[in-house]
Coordinates of C-alpha atoms in Angstrom, one line a residue:
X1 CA 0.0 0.0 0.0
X2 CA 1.4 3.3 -0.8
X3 CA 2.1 5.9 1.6
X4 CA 0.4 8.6 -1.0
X5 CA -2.9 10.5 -0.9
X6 CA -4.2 9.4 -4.6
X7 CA -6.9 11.8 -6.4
X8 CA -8.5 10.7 -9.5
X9 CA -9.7 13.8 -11.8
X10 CA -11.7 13.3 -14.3
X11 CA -12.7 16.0 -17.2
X12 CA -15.9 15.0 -19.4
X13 CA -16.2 17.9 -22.2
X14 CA -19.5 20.2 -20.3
X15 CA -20.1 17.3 -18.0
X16 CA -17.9 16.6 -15.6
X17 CA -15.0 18.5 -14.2
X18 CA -12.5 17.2 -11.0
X19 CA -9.8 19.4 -10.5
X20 CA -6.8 20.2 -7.9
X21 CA -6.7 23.8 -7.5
X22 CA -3.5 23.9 -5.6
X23 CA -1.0 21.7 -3.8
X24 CA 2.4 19.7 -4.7
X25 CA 1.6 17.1 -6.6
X26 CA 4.6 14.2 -5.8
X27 CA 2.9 11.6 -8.5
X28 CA 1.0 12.2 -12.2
X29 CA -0.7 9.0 -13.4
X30 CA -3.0 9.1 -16.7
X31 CA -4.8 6.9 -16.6
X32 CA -7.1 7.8 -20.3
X33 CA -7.5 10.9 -22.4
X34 CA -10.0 12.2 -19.3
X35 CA -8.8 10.7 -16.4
X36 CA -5.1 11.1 -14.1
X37 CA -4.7 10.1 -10.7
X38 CA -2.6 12.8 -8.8
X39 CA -1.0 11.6 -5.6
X40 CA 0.1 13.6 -2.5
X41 CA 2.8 13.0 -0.2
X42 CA 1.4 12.7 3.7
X43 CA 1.2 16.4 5.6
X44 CA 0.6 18.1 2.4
X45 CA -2.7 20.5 1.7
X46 CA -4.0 20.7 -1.5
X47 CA -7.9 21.8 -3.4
X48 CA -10.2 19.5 -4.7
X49 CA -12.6 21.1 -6.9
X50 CA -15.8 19.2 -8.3
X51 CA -17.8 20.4 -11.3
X52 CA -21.2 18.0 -12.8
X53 CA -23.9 19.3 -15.1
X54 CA -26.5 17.8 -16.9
X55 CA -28.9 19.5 -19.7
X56 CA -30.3 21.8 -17.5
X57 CA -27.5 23.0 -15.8
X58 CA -24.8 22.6 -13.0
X59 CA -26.0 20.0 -10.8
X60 CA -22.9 20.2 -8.1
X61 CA -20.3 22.5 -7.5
X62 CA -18.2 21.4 -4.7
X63 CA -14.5 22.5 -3.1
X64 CA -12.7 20.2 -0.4
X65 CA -9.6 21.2 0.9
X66 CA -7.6 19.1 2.4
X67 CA -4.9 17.4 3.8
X68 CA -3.0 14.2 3.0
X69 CA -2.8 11.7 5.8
X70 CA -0.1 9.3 6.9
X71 CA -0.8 5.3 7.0
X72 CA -3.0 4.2 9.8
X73 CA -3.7 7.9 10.6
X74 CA -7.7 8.3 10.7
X75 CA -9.3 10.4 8.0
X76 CA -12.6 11.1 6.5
X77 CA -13.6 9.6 2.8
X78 CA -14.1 12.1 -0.1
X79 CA -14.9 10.5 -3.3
X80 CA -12.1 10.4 -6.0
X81 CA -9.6 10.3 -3.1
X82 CA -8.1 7.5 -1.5
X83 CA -7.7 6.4 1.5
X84 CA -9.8 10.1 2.3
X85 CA -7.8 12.9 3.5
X86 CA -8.4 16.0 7.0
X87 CA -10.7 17.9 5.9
X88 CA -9.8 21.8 6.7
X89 CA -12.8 23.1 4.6
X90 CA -15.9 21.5 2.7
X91 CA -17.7 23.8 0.5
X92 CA -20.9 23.3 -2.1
X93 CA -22.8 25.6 -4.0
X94 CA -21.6 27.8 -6.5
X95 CA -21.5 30.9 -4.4
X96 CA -19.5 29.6 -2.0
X97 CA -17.1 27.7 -4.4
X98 CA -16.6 30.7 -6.2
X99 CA -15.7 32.9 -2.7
X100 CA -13.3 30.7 -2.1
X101 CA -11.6 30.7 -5.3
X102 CA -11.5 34.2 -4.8
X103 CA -9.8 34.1 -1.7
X104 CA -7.3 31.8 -3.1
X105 CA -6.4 34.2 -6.0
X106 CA -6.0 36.7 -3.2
X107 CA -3.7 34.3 -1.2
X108 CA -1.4 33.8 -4.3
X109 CA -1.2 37.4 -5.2
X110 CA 0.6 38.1 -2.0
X111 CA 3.0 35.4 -3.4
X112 CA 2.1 32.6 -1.0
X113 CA 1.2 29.6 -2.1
X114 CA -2.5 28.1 -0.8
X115 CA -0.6 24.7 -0.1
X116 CA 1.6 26.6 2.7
X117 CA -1.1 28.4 4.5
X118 CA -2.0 27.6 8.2
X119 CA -4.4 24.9 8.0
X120 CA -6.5 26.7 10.7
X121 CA -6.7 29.5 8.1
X122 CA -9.0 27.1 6.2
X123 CA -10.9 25.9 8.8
X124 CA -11.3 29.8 9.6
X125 CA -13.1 30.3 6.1
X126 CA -14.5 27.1 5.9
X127 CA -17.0 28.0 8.9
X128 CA -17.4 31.6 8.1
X129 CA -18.5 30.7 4.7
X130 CA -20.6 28.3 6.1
X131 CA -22.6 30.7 7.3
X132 CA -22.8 33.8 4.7
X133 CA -20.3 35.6 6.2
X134 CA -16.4 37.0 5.2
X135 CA -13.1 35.4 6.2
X136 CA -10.6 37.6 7.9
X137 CA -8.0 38.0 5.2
X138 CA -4.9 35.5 5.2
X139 CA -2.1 38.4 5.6
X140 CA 2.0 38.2 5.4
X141 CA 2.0 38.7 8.7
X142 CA -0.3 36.0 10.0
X143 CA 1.9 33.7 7.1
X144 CA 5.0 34.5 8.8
X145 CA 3.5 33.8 12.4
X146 CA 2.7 30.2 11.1
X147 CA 6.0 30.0 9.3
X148 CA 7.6 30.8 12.9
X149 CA 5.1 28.4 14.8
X150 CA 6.1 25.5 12.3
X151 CA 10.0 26.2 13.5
X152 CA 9.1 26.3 16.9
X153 CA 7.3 22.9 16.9
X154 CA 9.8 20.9 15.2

């Protein structure tokens, strides 16, 4: 059994769409013309982004973030990913998706990368999103506290 965090994504032409949005991909398997499983080393956080329409319209728009987990650490099943992975924020509904993208393209434009920010971060806009409401903004300053708290704990 491998150690990875394996994510099969799938693109069907105005279908279906599974996606990583960000995160350090250790593994790139295709597997057909529409499908690749992606693997993820244990620790790492990366965005899962599911897309599926039918003739009438988008029937599920869905973001996960999450992170990879360790052999024989406990973890929650999200389809496409196995074993399952933390999950640091579950989204559905376009709205919401869409927020969240948002806030990701504001993470990177500081020049951070969504993979390095504090996973409490995402838990943080996971619930206020939840609920209709704005995420404090992910700042330098608050990346280079958890930058400093990741040196202290090791």
């Amino acid at each position: 059994m491998s150690d990875l965090t394996q994510v099969e994504v799938l693109w069907l032409e105005k279908r279906i769409e599974n996606r990583i949005r960000f995160g350090r991909i250790v593994k790139d398997e295709k597997i057909d013309r529409n499908r690749r499983v992606l693997s993820f080393a244990p620790g790492s956080i990366f965005a899962f982004v599911r897309w599926t329409s039918n003739d009438f319209g988008t029937v599920i728009s869905r973001v996960d973030i999450l992170r990879a987990v360790a052999p024989g650490q406990r973890c929650l099943t999200v389809p496409y990913v196995k074993p399952g992975g933390e999950i640091l924020l579950r989204l559905s509904g376009w709205p919401k998706v869409e927020r969240m993208l948002q806030i990701t393209d504001a993470i990177e434009a500081l020049g951070i990368n969504p993979a390095d920010v504090a996973p409490d971060h995402w838990h943080h806009v996971h619930n206020r999103l939840s609920v209709n409401e704005n995420p404090r903004p992910y700042t330098k300053a608050r990346h280079q506290a958890w930058l400093h708290r990741l040196r202290v704990m090791r």
